[in-house]
Amino acid sequence: MGRSPCCEKVGLKKGPWTPEEDQKLLAYIEEHGHGSWRALPAKAGLQRCGKSCRLRWTNYLRPDIKRGKFTMQEEQTIIQLHALLGNRWSAIATHLPKRTDNEIKNYWNTHLKKRLAKMGIDPVTHKPKCDALGPGADGQSKSAANLSHMAQWESARLEAEARLVRESKLRTTTNQLSPPPPLEVLHALHGKIDLESPTSTLNYADTGNSNCTNANLVPFNSRMCYDDGEMKFFGKQQEDLLGFQIERNGPAFCGGDISWFAAGQTAGFTGLLLDSSEAQNSSDCCGESSNVQVGSCEEDGDGEENRNYWNSILNLVNSSPPL
DNA sequence: AATCTCGACAACCGCGGTTCA
DNA sequence: GTGAACCGCGGTTGTCGAGAT
């Protein structure tokens, strides 16, 4: 089935918007709302296609947009969420009030990605590039796989949350019922939803640890499992190693290995990014050696910093996006 | 002063998902 | 159930200004 073009291209203006065009678009939307974007340009007297108008509105003219330099807090949020979600800019944008996905994407591509690369950190995996080298890389690549696993799981969870919120809002408008908070909704639905990870055979634990202990990540015996707002680790060894529990108010979670986590492999990158002196240390330690222990780049098992880092990510993810 | 290079950001393009007749 | 229209998203390109040569 062929798709028709979004608009008739002939005679339509392209390129940068003029102040007059902005004014027309603003005035029209303020008075009538945008309605159908396709029909808007003609009604507003603009020689633009609807798509162009929508983009201009959502990325620039909308009154609830904050412009200007990103704060350190915002940078930190972006980096952390990107580590978790990848290039899902719209999902990231839901956690940065008043910032558009386009703006975040541009900022990532022009600033943060380069800064990571400069420090020897792969901006895709958020891991030191030296991970790919040498005999020590094996365990770290497994760790990367588990980070990816976690990220995918969290990603799926975020999508489910967003969907449930949307559905709840829909029900609210039709039934005049207050929607439950998204995480509570998820709790309520645990028994119904199979939230199996998209890439593994790990099962979502709805009643506790039992499923987690049956998980089948052969090379690793350390498991983490969220349940009733608490992250639990399976294996005394790992608990001893970590020496803390992650604070969390969220749905039960089970899956993923944590040895990478305990090693501090990803922890502290944000701090490095935000502190150039630390960045130097990082690139040094990831330079020539092929047997780098990534944990040594940071704080050699400083559980406190790991905890803070991951708590901040999990808190970000758990906070309800401003839908 | 002219030209070149690069960074920053706005805007466009094409694809996929959703909605609706 | 089907296909067209619509919308949102992510990747890419275009434009502009600042600094370097």
mmCIF file of C-alpha atoms (C1' of nucleotides) in Angstrom:
data_model
loop_
_atom_site.group_PDB
_atom_site.id
_atom_site.type_symbol
_atom_site.label_atom_id
_atom_site.label_comp_id
_atom_site.label_asym_id
_atom_site.label_seq_id
_atom_site.Cartn_x
_atom_site.Cartn_y
_atom_site.Cartn_z
ATOM 1 C CA MET A 1 0.000 0.000 0.000
ATOM 2 C CA GLY A 2 1.529 3.262 -0.990
ATOM 3 C CA ARG A 3 1.574 6.176 1.341
ATOM 4 C CA SER A 4 0.488 9.497 0.025
ATOM 5 C CA PRO A 5 2.688 12.457 0.810
ATOM 6 C CA CYS A 6 1.789 14.311 3.968
ATOM 7 C CA CYS A 7 0.946 17.345 1.932
ATOM 8 C CA GLU A 8 1.081 18.779 -1.521
ATOM 9 C CA LYS A 9 4.651 19.933 -1.845
ATOM 10 C CA VAL A 10 4.175 22.349 -4.715
ATOM 11 C CA GLY A 11 4.145 25.983 -3.667
ATOM 12 C CA LEU A 12 4.824 25.307 -0.027
ATOM 13 C CA LYS A 13 7.564 27.150 1.767
ATOM 14 C CA LYS A 14 10.413 25.283 3.386
ATOM 15 C CA GLY A 15 13.338 26.289 5.541
ATOM 16 C CA PRO A 16 13.553 28.607 8.505
ATOM 17 C CA TRP A 17 10.405 30.190 9.842
ATOM 18 C CA THR A 18 10.005 33.939 9.771
ATOM 19 C CA PRO A 19 8.659 35.916 12.741
ATOM 20 C CA GLU A 20 5.532 36.641 10.691
ATOM 21 C CA GLU A 21 4.902 32.957 10.145
ATOM 22 C CA ASP A 22 5.474 32.259 13.815
ATOM 23 C CA GLN A 23 3.011 34.961 14.694
ATOM 24 C CA LYS A 24 0.370 33.572 12.374
ATOM 25 C CA LEU A 25 0.792 30.074 13.720
ATOM 26 C CA LEU A 26 0.744 31.215 17.325
ATOM 27 C CA ALA A 27 -2.277 33.397 16.836
ATOM 28 C CA TYR A 28 -4.206 30.662 15.105
ATOM 29 C CA ILE A 29 -3.436 27.984 17.674
ATOM 30 C CA GLU A 30 -4.158 30.288 20.586
ATOM 31 C CA GLU A 31 -7.556 31.045 19.140
ATOM 32 C CA HIS A 32 -8.591 27.720 17.658
ATOM 33 C CA GLY A 33 -6.190 25.097 18.922
ATOM 34 C CA HIS A 34 -4.238 23.167 16.356
ATOM 35 C CA GLY A 35 -6.956 20.697 15.453
ATOM 36 C CA SER A 36 -5.973 18.816 12.348
ATOM 37 C CA TRP A 37 -2.435 19.756 11.455
ATOM 38 C CA ARG A 38 -3.078 18.964 7.852
ATOM 39 C CA ALA A 39 -5.856 21.500 7.640
ATOM 40 C CA LEU A 40 -4.180 24.112 9.815
ATOM 41 C CA PRO A 41 -1.867 25.856 7.316
ATOM 42 C CA ALA A 42 -4.685 26.839 4.985
ATOM 43 C CA LYS A 43 -6.842 28.061 7.845
ATOM 44 C CA ALA A 44 -3.962 29.994 9.388
ATOM 45 C CA GLY A 45 -2.888 31.460 6.076
ATOM 46 C CA LEU A 46 0.481 29.732 6.013
ATOM 47 C CA GLN A 47 2.270 28.406 2.974
ATOM 48 C CA ARG A 48 3.599 25.470 4.952
ATOM 49 C CA CYS A 49 2.690 21.834 5.231
ATOM 50 C CA GLY A 50 0.932 20.671 8.365
ATOM 51 C CA LYS A 51 3.876 18.643 9.439
ATOM 52 C CA SER A 52 6.135 21.660 9.335
ATOM 53 C CA CYS A 53 3.611 23.611 11.421
ATOM 54 C CA ARG A 54 3.378 20.828 13.974
ATOM 55 C CA LEU A 55 7.143 20.651 14.283
ATOM 56 C CA ARG A 56 7.474 24.373 14.644
ATOM 57 C CA TRP A 57 4.854 24.396 17.347
ATOM 58 C CA THR A 58 6.075 21.406 19.330
ATOM 59 C CA ASN A 59 9.755 22.245 19.115
ATOM 60 C CA TYR A 60 9.759 25.994 19.320
ATOM 61 C CA LEU A 61 6.562 27.947 19.782
ATOM 62 C CA ARG A 62 4.834 25.965 22.498
ATOM 63 C CA PRO A 63 4.588 28.178 25.573
ATOM 64 C CA ASP A 64 5.700 25.465 27.982
ATOM 65 C CA ILE A 65 9.132 25.109 26.467
ATOM 66 C CA LYS A 66 12.215 26.038 28.381
ATOM 67 C CA ARG A 67 14.994 27.279 26.152
ATOM 68 C CA GLY A 68 18.618 27.970 26.773
ATOM 69 C CA LYS A 69 21.518 26.139 28.259
ATOM 70 C CA PHE A 70 21.013 22.778 29.857
ATOM 71 C CA THR A 71 21.745 22.658 33.561
ATOM 72 C CA MET A 72 24.115 20.134 35.053
ATOM 73 C CA GLN A 73 21.152 18.399 36.562
ATOM 74 C CA GLU A 74 19.555 18.116 33.158
ATOM 75 C CA GLU A 75 22.762 16.827 31.623
ATOM 76 C CA GLN A 76 23.009 14.233 34.306
ATOM 77 C CA THR A 77 19.458 13.161 33.721
ATOM 78 C CA ILE A 78 19.984 12.849 30.001
ATOM 79 C CA ILE A 79 23.120 10.777 30.369
ATOM 80 C CA GLN A 80 21.591 8.483 32.907
ATOM 81 C CA LEU A 81 18.418 7.984 30.951
ATOM 82 C CA HIS A 82 20.317 7.479 27.737
ATOM 83 C CA ALA A 83 22.304 4.738 29.407
ATOM 84 C CA LEU A 84 19.028 3.133 30.259
ATOM 85 C CA LEU A 85 16.860 3.883 27.257
ATOM 86 C CA GLY A 86 19.203 4.542 24.372
ATOM 87 C CA ASN A 87 18.103 6.924 21.644
ATOM 88 C CA ARG A 88 14.517 7.042 22.758
ATOM 89 C CA TRP A 89 14.413 10.779 22.935
ATOM 90 C CA SER A 90 10.733 11.159 23.499
ATOM 91 C CA ALA A 91 10.912 8.817 26.472
ATOM 92 C CA ILE A 92 13.864 10.750 27.824
ATOM 93 C CA ALA A 93 12.048 14.016 27.246
ATOM 94 C CA THR A 94 9.170 12.931 29.460
ATOM 95 C CA HIS A 95 11.591 13.084 32.371
ATOM 96 C CA LEU A 96 12.871 16.538 31.484
ATOM 97 C CA PRO A 97 10.042 18.987 31.924
ATOM 98 C CA LYS A 98 9.890 21.756 29.347
ATOM 99 C CA ARG A 99 12.524 20.213 27.123
ATOM 100 C CA THR A 100 11.626 18.763 23.753
ATOM 101 C CA ASP A 101 12.874 15.483 22.418
ATOM 102 C CA ASN A 102 14.417 17.305 19.484
ATOM 103 C CA GLU A 103 16.314 19.636 21.752
ATOM 104 C CA ILE A 104 17.575 16.767 23.875
ATOM 105 C CA LYS A 105 18.566 14.817 20.810
ATOM 106 C CA ASN A 106 20.499 17.764 19.419
ATOM 107 C CA TYR A 107 22.176 18.413 22.730
ATOM 108 C CA TRP A 108 23.196 14.799 22.997
ATOM 109 C CA ASN A 109 24.587 14.685 19.481
ATOM 110 C CA THR A 110 26.483 17.946 19.683
ATOM 111 C CA HIS A 111 27.669 17.971 23.284
ATOM 112 C CA LEU A 112 27.258 14.919 25.411
ATOM 113 C CA LYS A 113 28.093 12.254 22.870
ATOM 114 C CA LYS A 114 31.334 13.968 22.000
ATOM 115 C CA ARG A 115 32.224 14.469 25.606
ATOM 116 C CA LEU A 116 31.708 10.770 26.293
ATOM 117 C CA ALA A 117 33.744 9.786 23.264
ATOM 118 C CA LYS A 118 36.524 12.111 24.270
ATOM 119 C CA MET A 119 36.692 10.397 27.612
ATOM 120 C CA GLY A 120 36.981 7.003 25.997
ATOM 121 C CA ILE A 121 33.445 6.016 26.836
ATOM 122 C CA ASP A 122 31.318 4.483 24.165
ATOM 123 C CA PRO A 123 28.288 6.766 23.899
ATOM 124 C CA VAL A 124 26.155 3.847 22.779
ATOM 125 C CA THR A 125 26.893 1.418 25.574
ATOM 126 C CA HIS A 126 28.083 3.954 28.146
ATOM 127 C CA LYS A 127 31.019 1.702 28.830
ATOM 128 C CA PRO A 128 34.707 2.457 28.548
ATOM 129 C CA LYS A 129 35.873 1.585 25.088
ATOM 130 C CA CYS A 130 38.757 -0.425 26.544
ATOM 131 C CA ASP A 131 36.188 -3.027 27.515
ATOM 132 C CA ALA A 132 36.469 -4.464 24.062
ATOM 133 C CA LEU A 133 40.155 -5.181 24.548
ATOM 134 C CA GLY A 134 42.070 -7.928 26.155
ATOM 135 C CA PRO A 135 41.250 -10.948 28.227
ATOM 136 C CA GLY A 136 39.487 -8.932 30.840
ATOM 137 C CA ALA A 137 36.885 -7.983 28.309
ATOM 138 C CA ASP A 138 35.021 -11.213 28.527
ATOM 139 C CA GLY A 139 33.402 -10.666 31.835
ATOM 140 C CA GLN A 140 32.776 -7.073 30.996
ATOM 141 C CA SER A 141 31.051 -7.911 27.752
ATOM 142 C CA LYS A 142 28.800 -10.161 29.745
ATOM 143 C CA SER A 143 28.225 -7.262 32.011
ATOM 144 C CA ALA A 144 27.356 -5.138 29.049
ATOM 145 C CA ALA A 145 24.888 -7.717 27.945
ATOM 146 C CA ASN A 146 23.290 -7.531 31.312
ATOM 147 C CA LEU A 147 23.189 -3.783 31.270
ATOM 148 C CA SER A 148 21.485 -4.080 27.943
ATOM 149 C CA HIS A 149 19.133 -6.593 29.433
ATOM 150 C CA MET A 150 18.241 -4.250 32.252
ATOM 151 C CA ALA A 151 17.837 -1.363 29.917
ATOM 152 C CA GLN A 152 15.510 -3.289 27.684
ATOM 153 C CA TRP A 153 13.497 -4.450 30.580
ATOM 154 C CA GLU A 154 13.183 -0.981 32.013
ATOM 155 C CA SER A 155 12.392 0.315 28.606
ATOM 156 C CA ALA A 156 9.551 -2.136 28.252
ATOM 157 C CA ARG A 157 8.372 -1.227 31.712
ATOM 158 C CA LEU A 158 8.362 2.465 30.900
ATOM 159 C CA GLU A 159 6.323 1.822 27.813
ATOM 160 C CA ALA A 160 3.852 -0.227 29.786
ATOM 161 C CA GLU A 161 3.580 2.547 32.342
ATOM 162 C CA ALA A 162 3.009 5.162 29.717
ATOM 163 C CA ARG A 163 0.393 3.032 28.032
ATOM 164 C CA LEU A 164 -1.412 2.404 31.259
ATOM 165 C CA VAL A 165 -1.398 6.071 32.115
ATOM 166 C CA ARG A 166 -2.851 6.902 28.737
ATOM 167 C CA GLU A 167 -5.507 4.266 29.133
ATOM 168 C CA SER A 168 -6.270 5.420 32.626
ATOM 169 C CA LYS A 169 -6.688 8.972 31.422
ATOM 170 C CA LEU A 170 -8.969 7.748 28.709
ATOM 171 C CA ARG A 171 -11.068 5.916 31.235
ATOM 172 C CA THR A 172 -11.131 8.990 33.404
ATOM 173 C CA THR A 173 -12.554 11.121 30.666
ATOM 174 C CA THR A 174 -15.239 8.580 29.872
ATOM 175 C CA ASN A 175 -16.061 7.205 33.299
ATOM 176 C CA GLN A 176 -15.163 10.124 35.548
ATOM 177 C CA LEU A 177 -12.961 7.845 37.591
ATOM 178 C CA SER A 178 -9.634 8.825 38.982
ATOM 179 C CA PRO A 179 -6.820 6.818 37.464
ATOM 180 C CA PRO A 180 -4.602 5.003 39.881
ATOM 181 C CA PRO A 181 -0.953 5.926 39.836
ATOM 182 C CA PRO A 182 0.803 4.052 37.085
ATOM 183 C CA LEU A 183 3.016 1.980 39.300
ATOM 184 C CA GLU A 184 0.111 0.914 41.391
ATOM 185 C CA VAL A 185 -1.654 -0.066 38.246
ATOM 186 C CA LEU A 186 1.265 -2.213 37.351
ATOM 187 C CA HIS A 187 1.264 -3.789 40.765
ATOM 188 C CA ALA A 188 -2.379 -4.551 40.370
ATOM 189 C CA LEU A 189 -1.764 -6.124 37.023
ATOM 190 C CA HIS A 190 1.239 -8.172 37.925
ATOM 191 C CA GLY A 191 -0.689 -11.335 37.836
ATOM 192 C CA LYS A 192 -1.985 -10.633 34.354
ATOM 193 C CA ILE A 193 0.900 -9.185 32.468
ATOM 194 C CA ASP A 194 3.758 -11.235 31.280
ATOM 195 C CA LEU A 195 6.551 -8.791 31.495
ATOM 196 C CA GLU A 196 9.166 -11.161 30.383
ATOM 197 C CA SER A 197 12.240 -9.481 29.147
ATOM 198 C CA PRO A 198 12.384 -9.107 25.413
ATOM 199 C CA THR A 199 15.784 -10.710 25.275
ATOM 200 C CA SER A 200 15.924 -13.281 27.952
ATOM 201 C CA THR A 201 14.048 -16.099 29.521
ATOM 202 C CA LEU A 202 13.915 -14.391 32.858
ATOM 203 C CA ASN A 203 10.502 -14.164 34.343
ATOM 204 C CA TYR A 204 8.860 -11.357 36.118
ATOM 205 C CA ALA A 205 8.468 -12.219 39.752
ATOM 206 C CA ASP A 206 5.041 -11.490 41.050
ATOM 207 C CA THR A 207 5.281 -12.966 44.464
ATOM 208 C CA GLY A 208 8.824 -12.731 45.584
ATOM 209 C CA ASN A 209 12.117 -14.362 45.084
ATOM 210 C CA SER A 210 11.258 -17.823 43.990
ATOM 211 C CA ASN A 211 11.192 -17.080 40.291
ATOM 212 C CA CYS A 212 14.346 -15.148 40.538
ATOM 213 C CA THR A 213 16.274 -17.960 42.024
ATOM 214 C CA ASN A 214 15.242 -20.128 39.138
ATOM 215 C CA ALA A 215 16.598 -17.743 36.620
ATOM 216 C CA ASN A 216 19.002 -19.204 34.189
ATOM 217 C CA LEU A 217 21.892 -16.894 33.672
ATOM 218 C CA VAL A 218 24.424 -19.643 33.949
ATOM 219 C CA PRO A 219 27.667 -17.716 34.260
ATOM 220 C CA PHE A 220 26.348 -15.483 36.974
ATOM 221 C CA ASN A 221 24.732 -16.384 40.181
ATOM 222 C CA SER A 222 24.021 -12.913 41.350
ATOM 223 C CA ARG A 223 20.479 -11.900 40.666
ATOM 224 C CA MET A 224 18.567 -8.826 41.530
ATOM 225 C CA CYS A 225 14.923 -8.635 42.094
ATOM 226 C CA TYR A 226 12.736 -5.761 42.972
ATOM 227 C CA ASP A 227 9.753 -6.588 44.993
ATOM 228 C CA ASP A 228 7.639 -4.296 47.055
ATOM 229 C CA GLY A 229 9.938 -1.423 46.572
ATOM 230 C CA GLU A 230 13.113 -3.180 47.497
ATOM 231 C CA MET A 231 15.916 -4.550 45.431
ATOM 232 C CA LYS A 232 17.035 -7.912 46.603
ATOM 233 C CA PHE A 233 20.160 -9.713 45.660
ATOM 234 C CA PHE A 234 20.503 -13.407 45.444
ATOM 235 C CA GLY A 235 23.717 -14.810 46.659
ATOM 236 C CA LYS A 236 25.356 -13.928 49.899
ATOM 237 C CA GLN A 237 28.521 -13.196 48.031
ATOM 238 C CA GLN A 238 26.927 -10.384 46.073
ATOM 239 C CA GLU A 239 25.181 -8.957 49.066
ATOM 240 C CA ASP A 240 28.436 -8.858 50.921
ATOM 241 C CA LEU A 241 30.086 -7.275 47.959
ATOM 242 C CA LEU A 242 27.490 -4.590 47.615
ATOM 243 C CA GLY A 243 26.580 -4.103 51.184
ATOM 244 C CA PHE A 244 23.453 -2.115 50.440
ATOM 245 C CA GLN A 245 19.972 -2.316 49.090
ATOM 246 C CA ILE A 246 18.615 -0.095 46.412
ATOM 247 C CA GLU A 247 15.763 2.111 47.375
ATOM 248 C CA ARG A 248 12.907 1.699 45.001
ATOM 249 C CA ASN A 249 9.254 2.271 44.881
ATOM 250 C CA GLY A 250 8.175 0.286 41.936
ATOM 251 C CA PRO A 251 6.784 -2.916 40.615
ATOM 252 C CA ALA A 252 8.388 -6.228 41.214
ATOM 253 C CA PHE A 253 11.389 -6.728 39.070
ATOM 254 C CA CYS A 254 13.463 -9.723 38.495
ATOM 255 C CA GLY A 255 16.175 -10.124 35.998
ATOM 256 C CA GLY A 256 19.655 -9.194 35.037
ATOM 257 C CA ASP A 257 22.998 -9.831 36.475
ATOM 258 C CA ILE A 258 24.596 -7.418 38.850
ATOM 259 C CA SER A 259 28.254 -8.250 38.820
ATOM 260 C CA TRP A 260 28.814 -5.354 36.452
ATOM 261 C CA PHE A 261 26.899 -3.252 38.861
ATOM 262 C CA ALA A 262 28.954 -4.239 41.839
ATOM 263 C CA ALA A 263 32.140 -3.624 39.899
ATOM 264 C CA GLY A 264 31.147 -0.044 39.436
ATOM 265 C CA GLN A 265 31.484 -0.442 35.719
ATOM 266 C CA THR A 266 28.920 2.115 34.799
ATOM 267 C CA ALA A 267 28.643 3.980 38.024
ATOM 268 C CA GLY A 268 30.118 7.397 38.215
ATOM 269 C CA PHE A 269 30.220 8.175 34.513
ATOM 270 C CA THR A 270 27.999 11.100 35.066
ATOM 271 C CA GLY A 271 30.297 12.400 37.688
ATOM 272 C CA LEU A 272 33.180 11.975 35.329
ATOM 273 C CA LEU A 273 31.365 13.860 32.647
ATOM 274 C CA LEU A 274 30.597 16.682 34.922
ATOM 275 C CA ASP A 275 34.073 16.897 36.266
ATOM 276 C CA SER A 276 36.801 17.235 33.706
ATOM 277 C CA SER A 277 39.568 16.381 36.112
ATOM 278 C CA GLU A 278 37.939 13.066 36.757
ATOM 279 C CA ALA A 279 37.583 12.631 33.062
ATOM 280 C CA GLN A 280 41.297 12.706 32.713
ATOM 281 C CA ASN A 281 41.646 9.947 35.233
ATOM 282 C CA SER A 282 39.166 7.878 33.383
ATOM 283 C CA SER A 283 40.829 8.159 30.025
ATOM 284 C CA ASP A 284 44.172 7.444 31.608
ATOM 285 C CA CYS A 285 43.075 4.268 33.164
ATOM 286 C CA CYS A 286 41.447 3.127 29.978
ATOM 287 C CA GLY A 287 44.333 3.888 27.730
ATOM 288 C CA GLU A 288 46.999 1.330 26.969
ATOM 289 C CA SER A 289 46.260 -1.431 29.358
ATOM 290 C CA SER A 290 44.352 -4.326 27.974
ATOM 291 C CA ASN A 291 43.503 -5.678 31.347
ATOM 292 C CA VAL A 292 41.869 -2.743 32.944
ATOM 293 C CA GLN A 293 39.632 -3.297 35.884
ATOM 294 C CA VAL A 294 37.005 -0.743 35.268
ATOM 295 C CA GLY A 295 36.156 -0.520 38.882
ATOM 296 C CA SER A 296 39.568 0.884 39.463
ATOM 297 C CA CYS A 297 38.717 3.773 37.204
ATOM 298 C CA GLU A 298 36.240 4.817 39.795
ATOM 299 C CA GLU A 299 36.394 4.101 43.412
ATOM 300 C CA ASP A 300 37.310 0.479 43.849
ATOM 301 C CA GLY A 301 34.078 -0.864 45.077
ATOM 302 C CA ASP A 302 32.749 2.207 46.690
ATOM 303 C CA GLY A 303 29.245 0.956 47.208
ATOM 304 C CA GLU A 304 27.985 4.303 48.339
ATOM 305 C CA GLU A 305 28.642 5.947 45.014
ATOM 306 C CA ASN A 306 27.209 3.024 43.092
ATOM 307 C CA ARG A 307 24.130 3.156 45.156
ATOM 308 C CA ASN A 308 23.664 6.854 44.650
ATOM 309 C CA TYR A 309 24.172 6.573 40.939
ATOM 310 C CA TRP A 310 21.702 3.795 40.433
ATOM 311 C CA ASN A 311 19.238 5.157 42.894
ATOM 312 C CA SER A 312 19.200 8.337 40.903
ATOM 313 C CA ILE A 313 18.491 6.447 37.702
ATOM 314 C CA LEU A 314 15.827 4.311 39.249
ATOM 315 C CA ASN A 315 14.221 7.301 40.873
ATOM 316 C CA LEU A 316 14.176 9.048 37.545
ATOM 317 C CA VAL A 317 12.570 6.106 35.893
ATOM 318 C CA ASN A 318 10.079 5.650 38.644
ATOM 319 C CA SER A 319 8.945 9.204 38.793
ATOM 320 C CA SER A 320 5.794 9.515 36.753
ATOM 321 C CA PRO A 321 6.426 11.234 33.488
ATOM 322 C CA PRO A 322 4.460 14.417 32.983
ATOM 323 C CA LEU A 323 2.098 13.043 30.360
ATOM 324 C "C1'" DA B 1 39.523 41.295 4.390
ATOM 325 C "C1'" DA B 2 38.381 37.010 2.416
ATOM 326 C "C1'" DT B 3 37.916 32.290 2.860
ATOM 327 C "C1'" DC B 4 37.601 28.069 5.274
ATOM 328 C "C1'" DT B 5 36.208 25.067 9.022
ATOM 329 C "C1'" DC B 6 33.520 23.665 12.593
ATOM 330 C "C1'" DG B 7 29.917 23.698 16.038
ATOM 331 C "C1'" DA B 8 25.168 24.466 17.205
ATOM 332 C "C1'" DC B 9 20.596 24.134 16.295
ATOM 333 C "C1'" DA B 10 16.402 24.308 13.501
ATOM 334 C "C1'" DA B 11 14.012 21.908 10.206
ATOM 335 C "C1'" DC B 12 13.095 18.144 7.029
ATOM 336 C "C1'" DC B 13 12.442 13.295 5.662
ATOM 337 C "C1'" DG B 14 10.846 8.814 5.911
ATOM 338 C "C1'" DC B 15 9.126 5.154 8.567
ATOM 339 C "C1'" DG B 16 5.999 2.880 11.695
ATOM 340 C "C1'" DG B 17 2.021 2.892 14.660
ATOM 341 C "C1'" DT B 18 -2.676 4.393 15.391
ATOM 342 C "C1'" DT B 19 -7.117 5.982 14.149
ATOM 343 C "C1'" DC B 20 -11.085 6.165 11.466
ATOM 344 C "C1'" DA B 21 -14.337 5.613 7.705
ATOM 345 C "C1'" DG C 1 -11.105 -6.416 7.619
ATOM 346 C "C1'" DT C 2 -8.999 -3.004 4.768
ATOM 347 C "C1'" DG C 3 -6.890 0.990 3.258
ATOM 348 C "C1'" DA C 4 -6.153 5.908 3.644
ATOM 349 C "C1'" DA C 5 -5.073 9.645 6.615
ATOM 350 C "C1'" DC C 6 -2.907 11.285 10.484
ATOM 351 C "C1'" DC C 7 0.521 11.678 13.987
ATOM 352 C "C1'" DG C 8 4.827 10.939 16.454
ATOM 353 C "C1'" DC C 9 9.465 9.504 16.466
ATOM 354 C "C1'" DG C 10 14.326 9.155 15.294
ATOM 355 C "C1'" DG C 11 17.827 9.996 11.892
ATOM 356 C "C1'" DT C 12 19.678 13.199 8.861
ATOM 357 C "C1'" DT C 13 20.416 17.480 6.507
ATOM 358 C "C1'" DG C 14 20.647 22.474 5.941
ATOM 359 C "C1'" DT C 15 21.705 26.931 7.599
ATOM 360 C "C1'" DC C 16 23.961 30.245 10.193
ATOM 361 C "C1'" DG C 17 27.390 32.301 13.050
ATOM 362 C "C1'" DA C 18 31.885 32.290 15.289
ATOM 363 C "C1'" DG C 19 36.562 31.427 15.219
ATOM 364 C "C1'" DA C 20 40.749 30.123 12.695
ATOM 365 C "C1'" DT C 21 43.774 30.586 8.845
#
